[in-house]
Amino acid sequence: MTADHTEVLIAGAGPTGLLLAGDLASADVPVTVLERRDRESNLSRAFAVHARTLEQFDMRGLADELISTGHRLDRLGLFGRVTVDLSRLPSRFPFVLISPQYTTERLLERRARSLGARIIGGTEVTGLSQDAGGVQVQARGADGTASAFRASYVVGADGMRSAVRTALGLPFPGRSVMQSVMLADVRLAQPPPDILTVNATEAGFAFLAPFGDGWYRVIAWNRHHQLPDTEPADLDEIRQITRQALGSDFGMHDPRWMSRFHNDERQVPSYRSGRVFLAGDAAHVHSPAGGQGMNTGLQDAANLSWKLAAAAQGTADPGLLDTYHAERYPVGRFVLRMSHGLTQVALLKSGRLRDALALAGGAAAHIGPVTGRAARVISGIGIAYHAPPGAHHLAGRRAPDIPLAGSAHARLYEALRGGSFVLLTAAQPPSLLAMWPGRVRLEIPGPTPARMILVRPDGYVAWATDEPDPAARDAALRGALTRWCGAPAGQEAAYERS
Ligand SMILES: Cc1cc2nc3c(=O)[nH]c(=O)nc-3n(C[C@H](O)[C@H](O)[C@H](O)COP(=O)(O)OP(=O)(O)OC[C@H]3O[C@@H](n4cnc5c(N)ncnc54)[C@H](O)[C@@H]3O)c2cc1C
C-alpha cells in the first residue's frame, strides 16, 4: 500500500490536536489530522476556559471571538465558604470563560482548515512504527478500509484511550478516583447568583456553572448510589444531591443532555518517544475539578507547535524537541496534584474537616492559600517553566502582555501573532539579528526598561539580560538565539533533523 506523505501527522481533532494543527499550518508546515469521528462533536465536556488559555488564543487573534460567545465569571465558589477572586489577575482576561467545549473546537477547526491543515474525518489511527527518517502510521476508515501515512513527526492527541500511546507501548499509570459522576445541562426556574459554585456533604457533592444563555451545567455525585457509566443519569437524583449540597435544586428542569462518567488520574511517563509526541488527554487525565483538562491540553499544544515547526523547517537546535517533555511533564504532574486535592476535599465524609480545609484555603495542602496565588494557579497565569541555574530570574516565566512603542502592534501578544520570537529592547537593534531572518521580530517595549528580553512564540521568556555593556550583551544574545531559534541562517545544515 502506498503511504500518503505529510510533514506532521496528528491523531485526534479534539481541542489539543486542532490548536496544534492550526499553529503548524500557520507556519506553512504541511499537517494532516486523522479523526475517528465522522461528524462534529456535540459534547460540551469542558466548559471552563481559563485566563492563560485565553491569552494563548489572544496570541492567535482568537480570544475576542471566543469571549463573545461565552459567559465571564470573575469568582469561583469552593465548598461553601471560600471564594477565589479572579478579577485581580494581572491579565487582559481576569475571569474564567464559561463556554461549551464544542464552541472552542469549532473555532479551532475553522482556523486550522483556513490556514491549510488537512483534517480527515472518519479515519482511525490503528498503529505506527518509526525509523530514523520518519513514522509510518496505519489507519482504518469507517468502512474498514485500511490506509497508510508517512510523516516526519506524529503527535498523539487522540484522548484518554490514545491508540498512539498504546502503539508506543507506553504505560498510563494512575488510578480511577471517582465512579458514577452525573452530568447534565439544565434550565433553572430560580437561578442562583452568578458564580461558579461547588459544595459537598457527607452524601456527595454538586457543582453548578452558568453558560450565560439560560443553560446551566450541573455535576453531581452520590456517594451512596454508584452505577456503571453505561447507566443513564437520573435528573431526580441530580436534583436531590444538589439540594443537599447547595441548599436548593434551583427548579432544575428540561435537561438537554445527561451523562454519567468516571474519573481517572493518570500520566504517561514520557511525552516523547523518538519522532512521536503525546499531548492533551493522551498524556494526562485528571478530575474535572478546577476545569484543567482541556486548558492543560491546549497549553501542551502551544508549547509543542513552534518547536515542531522549527524541527520540520530544519532550524531547531537538537535539544529543542526534548524541552517539550521537560517543560510540560512537570506541569501535568502539578495539575494532577491540584485537581486531586480539590477532589479529595469534595470526597471527604467529615463536614467539619471539609470546612476546615476549605477555610484554610480550598484544597489547603494542595493549592495553597486562597489568595491571589490560588487564582494564578487555577487560571494558569502562574505556570512557569524551569530555567537553568544562573539564568535571569525572568527566564521560563510567562511574558505579560506589555504595551509596545513605535510598532504596528499595540501590545506584545499582538506581535506574537506572527508565530516568531520577539526581542524586546529599547537599545540600538543588535545587527546580529539579521542572521536569524524571519525567526525573530524586534519590538520596543512601551515601558522602555533597560532590560533586553527574548520572548518565545508561546509567550514565555526564553532569555533576558540586564547587562549594560553592548558587546557582552550581544555575545550573550547570540548564545540565546542559537539555543532557542536555531543556527544562524545558512548554518542550519549543521543540525540533524532530530
Ligand atoms: C464531565 C467533564 C467535564 C470537564 N470539564 C472541563 C473543564 O471545565 N475544563 C477543562 O479544561 N477540561 C475539562 N474536562 C476535560 C476535557 O474535556 C478534556 O481534557 C479535553 O477534551 C482533552 O482534549 P484532547 O484534545 O486532548 O482530547 P479529546 O477531547 O478526547 O479529543 C481526542 C480526539 O481524538 C479522537 N480519537 C480518539 N482515538 C482516535 C484514533 N485512534 N484515531 C483518530 N482519532 C481518534 C477522538 O474522537 C477525539 O475527537 C472535562 C471532562 C469531563 C469528562
XYZ file of C-alpha atoms and ligand atoms in Angstrom:
551
model
C 0.000 0.000 0.000
C 1.465 3.440 -0.926
C 1.704 5.769 2.016
C 0.302 9.292 1.923
C 3.107 11.750 2.870
C 2.811 14.653 5.280
C 5.299 16.518 7.476
C 3.379 16.262 10.747
C 0.529 13.834 11.345
C -1.783 14.438 14.291
C -4.096 11.732 15.635
C -7.265 13.319 17.020
C -9.173 16.513 16.219
C -10.061 17.440 19.798
C -9.042 20.858 21.144
C -5.379 19.818 21.558
C -4.945 18.431 18.029
C -6.821 21.321 16.423
C -4.756 24.066 18.085
C -1.566 22.266 17.122
C -2.732 21.760 13.533
C -3.597 25.449 13.149
C -0.231 26.562 14.519
C 1.705 24.225 12.214
C -0.345 25.244 9.194
C 0.203 28.880 10.070
C 3.978 28.195 9.979
C 3.477 26.638 6.496
C 4.274 23.147 7.776
C 2.212 20.512 5.898
C -0.017 18.915 8.536
C -2.659 16.184 8.399
C -5.107 15.392 11.200
C -6.782 11.981 11.324
C -10.013 11.992 13.345
C -12.030 8.889 14.176
C -15.326 10.766 14.345
C -17.012 11.423 11.039
C -19.097 14.315 12.347
C -18.713 17.270 14.669
C -18.664 16.520 18.387
C -21.607 17.964 20.307
C -20.223 17.054 23.720
C -19.852 20.049 25.987
C -17.424 18.273 28.320
C -15.089 21.143 29.197
C -16.833 24.432 29.852
C -14.185 26.489 31.707
C -11.638 28.356 29.590
C -9.060 29.900 31.899
C -7.134 33.170 31.562
C -3.832 31.714 30.315
C -5.688 29.766 27.622
C -7.453 32.970 26.572
C -4.026 34.623 26.422
C -2.838 31.847 24.084
C -5.953 32.451 21.966
C -5.151 36.174 22.003
C -1.679 35.382 20.612
C -3.560 33.826 17.657
C -6.194 36.549 17.278
C -8.977 34.225 18.503
C -9.728 35.392 22.042
C -12.248 38.130 21.340
C -14.397 35.871 19.159
C -14.458 33.075 21.736
C -15.241 35.505 24.537
C -18.158 36.947 22.558
C -19.803 33.506 22.542
C -19.301 32.702 26.244
C -20.041 33.980 29.701
C -17.462 35.560 32.027
C -17.276 34.756 35.724
C -14.817 36.537 37.944
C -15.277 34.403 41.059
C -15.154 30.702 41.862
C -17.030 29.447 44.940
C -15.391 26.457 46.624
C -17.092 24.350 49.278
C -19.477 26.940 50.561
C -17.081 29.206 52.410
C -14.249 30.035 50.043
C -14.284 32.345 47.068
C -11.416 32.594 44.619
C -11.390 36.095 43.171
C -10.134 36.148 39.574
C -10.901 39.825 38.988
C -7.442 40.973 40.052
C -5.485 38.617 37.816
C -2.717 40.533 36.014
C -4.180 39.700 32.604
C -6.456 41.175 29.937
C -8.729 38.281 30.912
C -9.343 38.485 34.677
C -12.101 35.866 34.612
C -12.960 32.317 33.610
C -14.960 31.996 30.406
C -17.842 29.538 30.503
C -18.258 28.160 27.021
C -19.068 24.638 25.817
C -16.121 22.629 24.508
C -17.658 22.278 21.055
C -17.594 26.080 20.608
C -13.838 26.116 21.277
C -13.348 23.145 18.934
C -15.390 24.781 16.147
C -13.280 27.926 16.330
C -10.014 25.981 16.323
C -11.134 23.739 13.480
C -12.191 26.682 11.325
C -8.811 28.349 11.921
C -6.831 25.168 11.184
C -8.718 24.497 7.931
C -8.496 28.101 6.776
C -4.714 28.033 7.281
C -4.417 24.881 5.159
C -4.421 21.978 7.641
C -5.863 18.794 6.129
C -8.399 17.213 8.507
C -9.605 13.745 7.520
C -12.671 12.575 9.441
C -13.916 9.009 9.823
C -10.326 7.723 9.959
C -8.939 5.989 12.998
C -5.235 5.554 13.736
C -4.656 1.858 14.440
C -0.882 1.598 14.781
C 2.505 3.076 13.974
C 6.179 2.272 13.677
C 9.159 4.598 13.363
C 12.604 4.503 11.820
C 15.455 7.008 11.604
C 13.766 9.023 8.855
C 10.121 9.150 9.872
C 6.976 7.479 11.149
C 4.696 5.029 9.345
C 1.082 5.291 10.503
C -1.660 2.727 9.899
C -5.253 3.883 9.809
C -8.740 2.497 9.143
C -11.725 4.232 7.596
C -15.284 3.973 8.907
C -15.987 1.294 6.265
C -12.978 -0.734 7.424
C -10.676 0.293 4.550
C -7.029 0.344 5.625
C -4.770 3.272 4.722
C -1.154 4.245 5.431
C 0.549 7.570 6.076
C 4.183 8.585 6.410
C 5.233 11.653 8.393
C 8.414 13.169 9.792
C 6.685 13.610 13.156
C 3.481 12.293 14.748
C 1.509 13.720 17.642
C -0.958 11.579 19.556
C -3.707 13.991 20.579
C -6.197 11.139 20.491
C -7.537 11.403 24.016
C -7.518 9.244 27.097
C -7.548 5.896 25.288
C -4.819 7.016 22.874
C -4.011 4.469 20.164
C -0.718 6.301 19.590
C 0.292 5.821 23.231
C -0.662 2.137 23.007
C 1.321 1.699 19.775
C 4.369 3.194 21.515
C 3.948 0.594 24.262
C 3.905 3.312 26.913
C 2.090 2.691 30.210
C -0.513 5.121 31.557
C -0.062 4.692 35.290
C -2.587 6.030 37.791
C -5.994 5.083 39.076
C -9.720 5.639 38.966
C -10.735 8.060 41.697
C -14.450 8.560 41.356
C -17.183 6.446 39.796
C -20.641 7.376 38.612
C -20.392 11.177 38.434
C -23.576 12.575 36.858
C -23.540 15.496 34.495
C -26.392 17.454 32.931
C -27.058 20.718 31.112
C -30.321 22.091 32.523
C -32.602 25.114 32.782
C -33.251 26.626 36.226
C -36.523 28.157 37.379
C -34.812 30.089 40.213
C -31.186 30.707 39.178
C -28.598 31.303 41.925
C -26.205 34.268 41.995
C -23.835 34.435 39.002
C -20.927 32.381 40.274
C -19.395 29.024 39.577
C -20.082 27.115 42.739
C -19.399 23.732 44.313
C -20.257 22.243 47.683
C -20.109 18.865 49.332
C -21.871 16.997 52.130
C -21.441 13.560 53.618
C -23.757 12.228 50.857
C -21.883 13.640 47.868
C -21.235 16.900 46.051
C -22.816 19.203 43.495
C -21.349 21.765 41.160
C -23.185 24.429 39.159
C -21.986 26.801 36.431
C -23.961 29.181 34.192
C -23.278 29.127 30.430
C -24.800 32.621 30.329
C -27.518 31.764 27.804
C -30.040 30.342 30.266
C -28.383 26.910 30.345
C -26.535 25.623 33.410
C -24.025 22.803 33.772
C -24.631 20.653 36.840
C -22.319 17.900 38.047
C -23.496 15.727 40.938
C -22.094 12.721 42.748
C -23.991 10.448 45.125
C -21.675 8.577 47.471
C -24.401 6.036 48.290
C -25.554 5.228 44.753
C -22.821 4.206 42.336
C -23.737 2.817 38.895
C -21.701 1.903 35.794
C -21.046 4.697 33.217
C -23.408 2.920 30.829
C -26.436 3.570 33.086
C -28.390 6.746 32.232
C -28.140 9.674 34.686
C -31.320 10.477 36.609
C -32.497 14.105 36.924
C -34.377 13.413 40.186
C -31.216 12.072 41.770
C -29.224 15.073 40.490
C -31.882 17.374 41.993
C -31.732 15.604 45.333
C -27.913 15.760 45.598
C -27.921 19.416 44.516
C -30.499 20.266 47.208
C -28.340 18.576 49.846
C -25.092 20.195 48.728
C -26.200 23.658 47.600
C -29.397 24.082 49.635
C -31.723 24.177 46.613
C -32.182 22.465 43.273
C -32.999 25.914 41.798
C -36.016 24.463 39.965
C -33.853 22.372 37.627
C -35.718 21.140 34.521
C -35.559 20.286 30.798
C -32.070 18.717 30.573
C -30.678 18.983 27.013
C -28.315 16.102 27.759
C -27.278 13.969 30.690
C -24.444 11.557 31.121
C -22.503 9.568 33.680
C -18.724 9.341 33.792
C -15.854 8.180 35.954
C -12.676 9.958 36.844
C -9.171 8.710 36.274
C -5.911 10.308 37.363
C -3.116 9.158 35.048
C 0.005 10.458 33.362
C 2.279 8.899 30.766
C 5.927 8.787 31.956
C 7.327 10.222 28.720
C 5.695 12.794 26.443
C 8.174 11.986 23.660
C 9.304 8.753 22.078
C 11.644 9.483 19.163
C 9.611 11.237 16.480
C 6.300 10.724 18.265
C 4.807 13.050 20.896
C 1.795 12.796 23.191
C -0.336 15.796 24.145
C -3.568 16.575 25.975
C -5.635 13.727 27.436
C -3.401 11.214 25.623
C -0.618 12.290 28.012
C -2.528 13.101 31.215
C -6.040 12.816 32.611
C -7.357 14.176 35.867
C -10.611 15.027 37.557
C -12.630 17.918 36.095
C -12.206 19.711 39.450
C -10.642 23.086 38.695
C -11.532 22.721 34.988
C -7.952 21.981 33.961
C -8.053 19.143 31.368
C -8.751 20.990 28.134
C -6.788 24.025 29.296
C -3.711 21.903 30.016
C -4.007 20.134 26.646
C -4.210 23.465 24.831
C -1.100 24.661 26.680
C 0.679 21.418 25.676
C -0.181 22.193 22.055
C 1.016 25.805 22.360
C 4.312 24.587 23.853
C 4.903 21.924 21.185
C 3.733 23.609 17.994
C 6.551 26.132 17.463
C 9.181 23.558 18.420
C 7.798 21.050 15.906
C 7.531 23.769 13.255
C 11.217 24.652 13.781
C 12.197 20.972 13.611
C 10.164 20.470 10.436
C 11.823 23.532 8.900
C 15.256 22.235 9.896
C 16.044 25.182 12.165
C 15.606 23.599 15.615
C 18.554 23.138 17.929
C 18.894 19.363 18.533
C 17.762 19.696 22.144
C 14.698 21.840 21.451
C 12.200 18.997 20.968
C 13.244 17.458 24.293
C 12.202 20.627 26.106
C 8.575 19.671 25.375
C 8.631 16.783 27.862
C 10.993 18.642 30.204
C 8.575 21.579 30.434
C 5.145 20.033 30.112
C 5.516 16.830 32.158
C 6.029 18.742 35.456
C 3.040 20.971 34.646
C 0.870 17.888 34.029
C 2.081 16.443 37.346
C 1.256 19.682 39.151
C -2.232 19.862 37.625
C -2.851 16.251 38.673
C -1.911 17.116 42.260
C -4.079 20.226 42.284
C -7.211 18.573 40.853
C -6.606 15.571 43.128
C -6.527 17.925 46.117
C -9.802 19.570 45.120
C -11.412 16.166 44.512
C -10.256 14.862 47.892
C -11.899 17.811 49.647
C -15.145 17.049 47.797
C -14.923 13.378 48.780
C -14.313 13.963 52.482
C -17.023 12.397 54.591
C -16.465 14.695 57.524
C -18.174 18.045 57.029
C -16.080 19.604 59.806
C -12.826 18.536 58.191
C -14.018 19.675 54.762
C -14.944 23.089 56.114
C -11.630 23.344 57.919
C -9.726 22.532 54.758
C -11.867 24.810 52.651
C -11.450 27.630 55.134
C -7.729 27.044 55.278
C -7.534 27.500 51.585
C -9.623 25.374 49.225
C -7.613 22.215 48.910
C -5.288 23.613 51.568
C -2.205 21.446 51.346
C -2.547 21.079 47.630
C -3.227 24.532 46.252
C -2.037 26.856 48.975
C -3.779 29.899 50.402
C -6.870 31.132 48.653
C -5.488 34.481 47.763
C -4.018 35.753 44.548
C -1.914 32.607 44.408
C -4.880 30.231 44.019
C -6.306 32.480 41.296
C -2.968 32.443 39.454
C -2.656 28.664 39.780
C -6.185 27.810 38.630
C -6.082 30.334 35.778
C -2.711 29.052 34.501
C -1.230 32.558 34.779
C 1.195 31.339 37.451
C 2.623 28.451 35.385
C 6.367 28.879 34.681
C 8.986 26.607 33.162
C 12.235 25.538 34.729
C 15.222 27.718 33.805
C 18.847 26.568 34.025
C 20.954 27.651 37.011
C 22.372 31.138 36.523
C 19.596 32.179 34.123
C 17.923 35.572 34.543
C 15.065 35.447 37.062
C 12.534 36.092 34.262
C 13.655 33.092 32.164
C 10.891 30.480 31.892
C 8.224 32.839 33.240
C 5.100 33.998 31.449
C 5.728 37.186 29.473
C 2.951 39.640 30.390
C 1.114 41.395 27.568
C 3.020 44.704 27.839
C 2.302 47.695 25.594
C 4.736 48.265 22.697
C 6.085 51.563 21.384
C 6.554 52.599 17.765
C 5.190 49.356 16.314
C 2.322 48.267 14.122
C 1.266 46.293 17.188
C -0.063 47.940 20.297
C 0.910 45.117 22.640
C 3.157 42.081 22.914
C 0.510 39.385 22.328
C -0.449 41.040 19.042
C 3.214 40.976 17.974
C 3.345 37.248 18.825
C 0.559 36.519 16.309
C 3.213 36.142 13.599
C 4.459 32.964 15.311
C 8.067 34.176 15.651
C 10.170 35.075 18.682
C 10.017 38.694 19.836
C 13.112 40.507 21.068
C 12.085 43.338 23.369
C 14.691 46.043 23.599
C 14.845 49.800 23.687
C 18.560 49.706 22.849
C 20.108 50.063 19.388
C 18.849 46.992 17.401
C 21.628 44.400 17.530
C 22.953 43.839 13.960
C 23.392 40.122 14.626
C 19.586 39.714 14.445
C 19.942 39.754 10.645
C 21.455 36.287 10.993
C 18.045 34.890 12.061
C 15.828 36.316 9.311
C 12.111 35.756 9.837
C 12.670 33.975 13.139
C 12.884 36.961 15.493
C 10.865 40.135 15.453
C 12.242 43.240 17.107
C 9.915 45.333 19.293
C 10.394 48.296 21.611
C 8.690 47.766 24.963
C 6.356 50.637 25.902
C 7.647 50.834 29.488
C 11.213 51.010 27.942
C 13.167 49.128 30.566
C 16.943 48.867 30.126
C 16.460 45.097 30.064
C 16.599 43.009 26.878
C 14.084 40.133 26.749
C 13.673 37.329 24.205
C 10.074 36.088 24.216
C 9.198 32.655 22.771
C 6.331 32.224 20.305
C 4.248 30.704 23.143
C 4.572 33.817 25.317
C 7.208 32.612 27.794
C 10.531 34.311 28.398
C 13.352 32.387 26.691
C 16.145 34.645 27.896
C 16.689 38.064 29.434
C 19.593 40.232 30.465
C 20.270 43.419 32.394
C 23.832 43.605 31.044
C 24.636 47.272 30.252
C 27.750 46.608 28.133
C 26.638 46.222 24.466
C 29.434 43.821 23.480
C 28.845 41.469 26.419
C 25.088 41.710 25.913
C 25.308 40.871 22.201
C 27.572 37.892 22.903
C 25.007 36.549 25.395
C 22.186 37.282 22.949
C 23.948 35.328 20.205
C 24.140 32.293 22.519
C 20.446 32.614 23.443
C 19.347 32.997 19.817
C 21.346 29.927 18.790
C 19.870 27.863 21.606
C 16.272 28.942 21.119
C 15.942 29.995 17.477
C 18.443 27.575 15.935
C 21.661 28.047 14.000
C 22.086 31.335 12.099
C 20.754 31.319 8.510
C 22.925 29.217 6.231
C 24.370 27.147 9.059
C 21.249 25.069 9.767
C 22.674 22.084 7.907
C 24.832 21.589 10.981
C 21.651 20.336 12.668
C 20.401 16.865 12.168
C 16.641 16.828 11.960
C 16.275 15.053 15.268
C -17.501 15.999 32.581
C -16.241 16.637 32.149
C -16.049 17.981 32.388
C -14.863 18.579 32.010
N -14.686 19.902 32.260
C -13.546 20.518 31.903
C -13.381 21.935 32.065
O -14.268 22.642 32.528
N -12.220 22.496 31.669
C -11.224 21.735 31.115
O -10.162 22.299 30.790
N -11.370 20.404 30.895
C -12.500 19.768 31.278
N -12.676 18.430 31.015
C -11.623 17.666 30.323
C -11.628 17.931 28.811
O -12.866 17.599 28.238
C -10.509 17.135 28.150
O -9.323 17.330 28.895
C -10.276 17.579 26.697
O -11.342 17.177 25.868
C -8.973 16.980 26.165
O -8.796 17.373 24.833
P -7.941 16.482 23.846
O -7.982 17.179 22.533
O -6.614 16.219 24.455
O -8.682 15.085 23.788
P -10.184 14.769 23.323
O -11.073 15.930 23.513
O -10.551 13.491 23.982
O -10.036 14.562 21.761
C -9.432 13.404 21.223
C -9.941 13.227 19.805
O -9.271 12.104 19.235
C -10.207 11.306 18.547
N -9.645 9.950 18.530
C -9.610 9.057 19.535
N -8.962 7.939 19.158
C -8.576 8.138 17.881
C -7.844 7.366 16.946
N -7.394 6.139 17.248
N -7.611 7.872 15.720
C -8.062 9.120 15.371
N -8.772 9.895 16.226
C -9.008 9.418 17.474
C -11.484 11.451 19.332
O -12.619 11.162 18.518
C -11.431 12.918 19.742
O -12.034 13.761 18.788
C -13.855 17.802 31.380
C -14.061 16.441 31.117
C -15.239 15.855 31.515
C -15.452 14.392 31.249
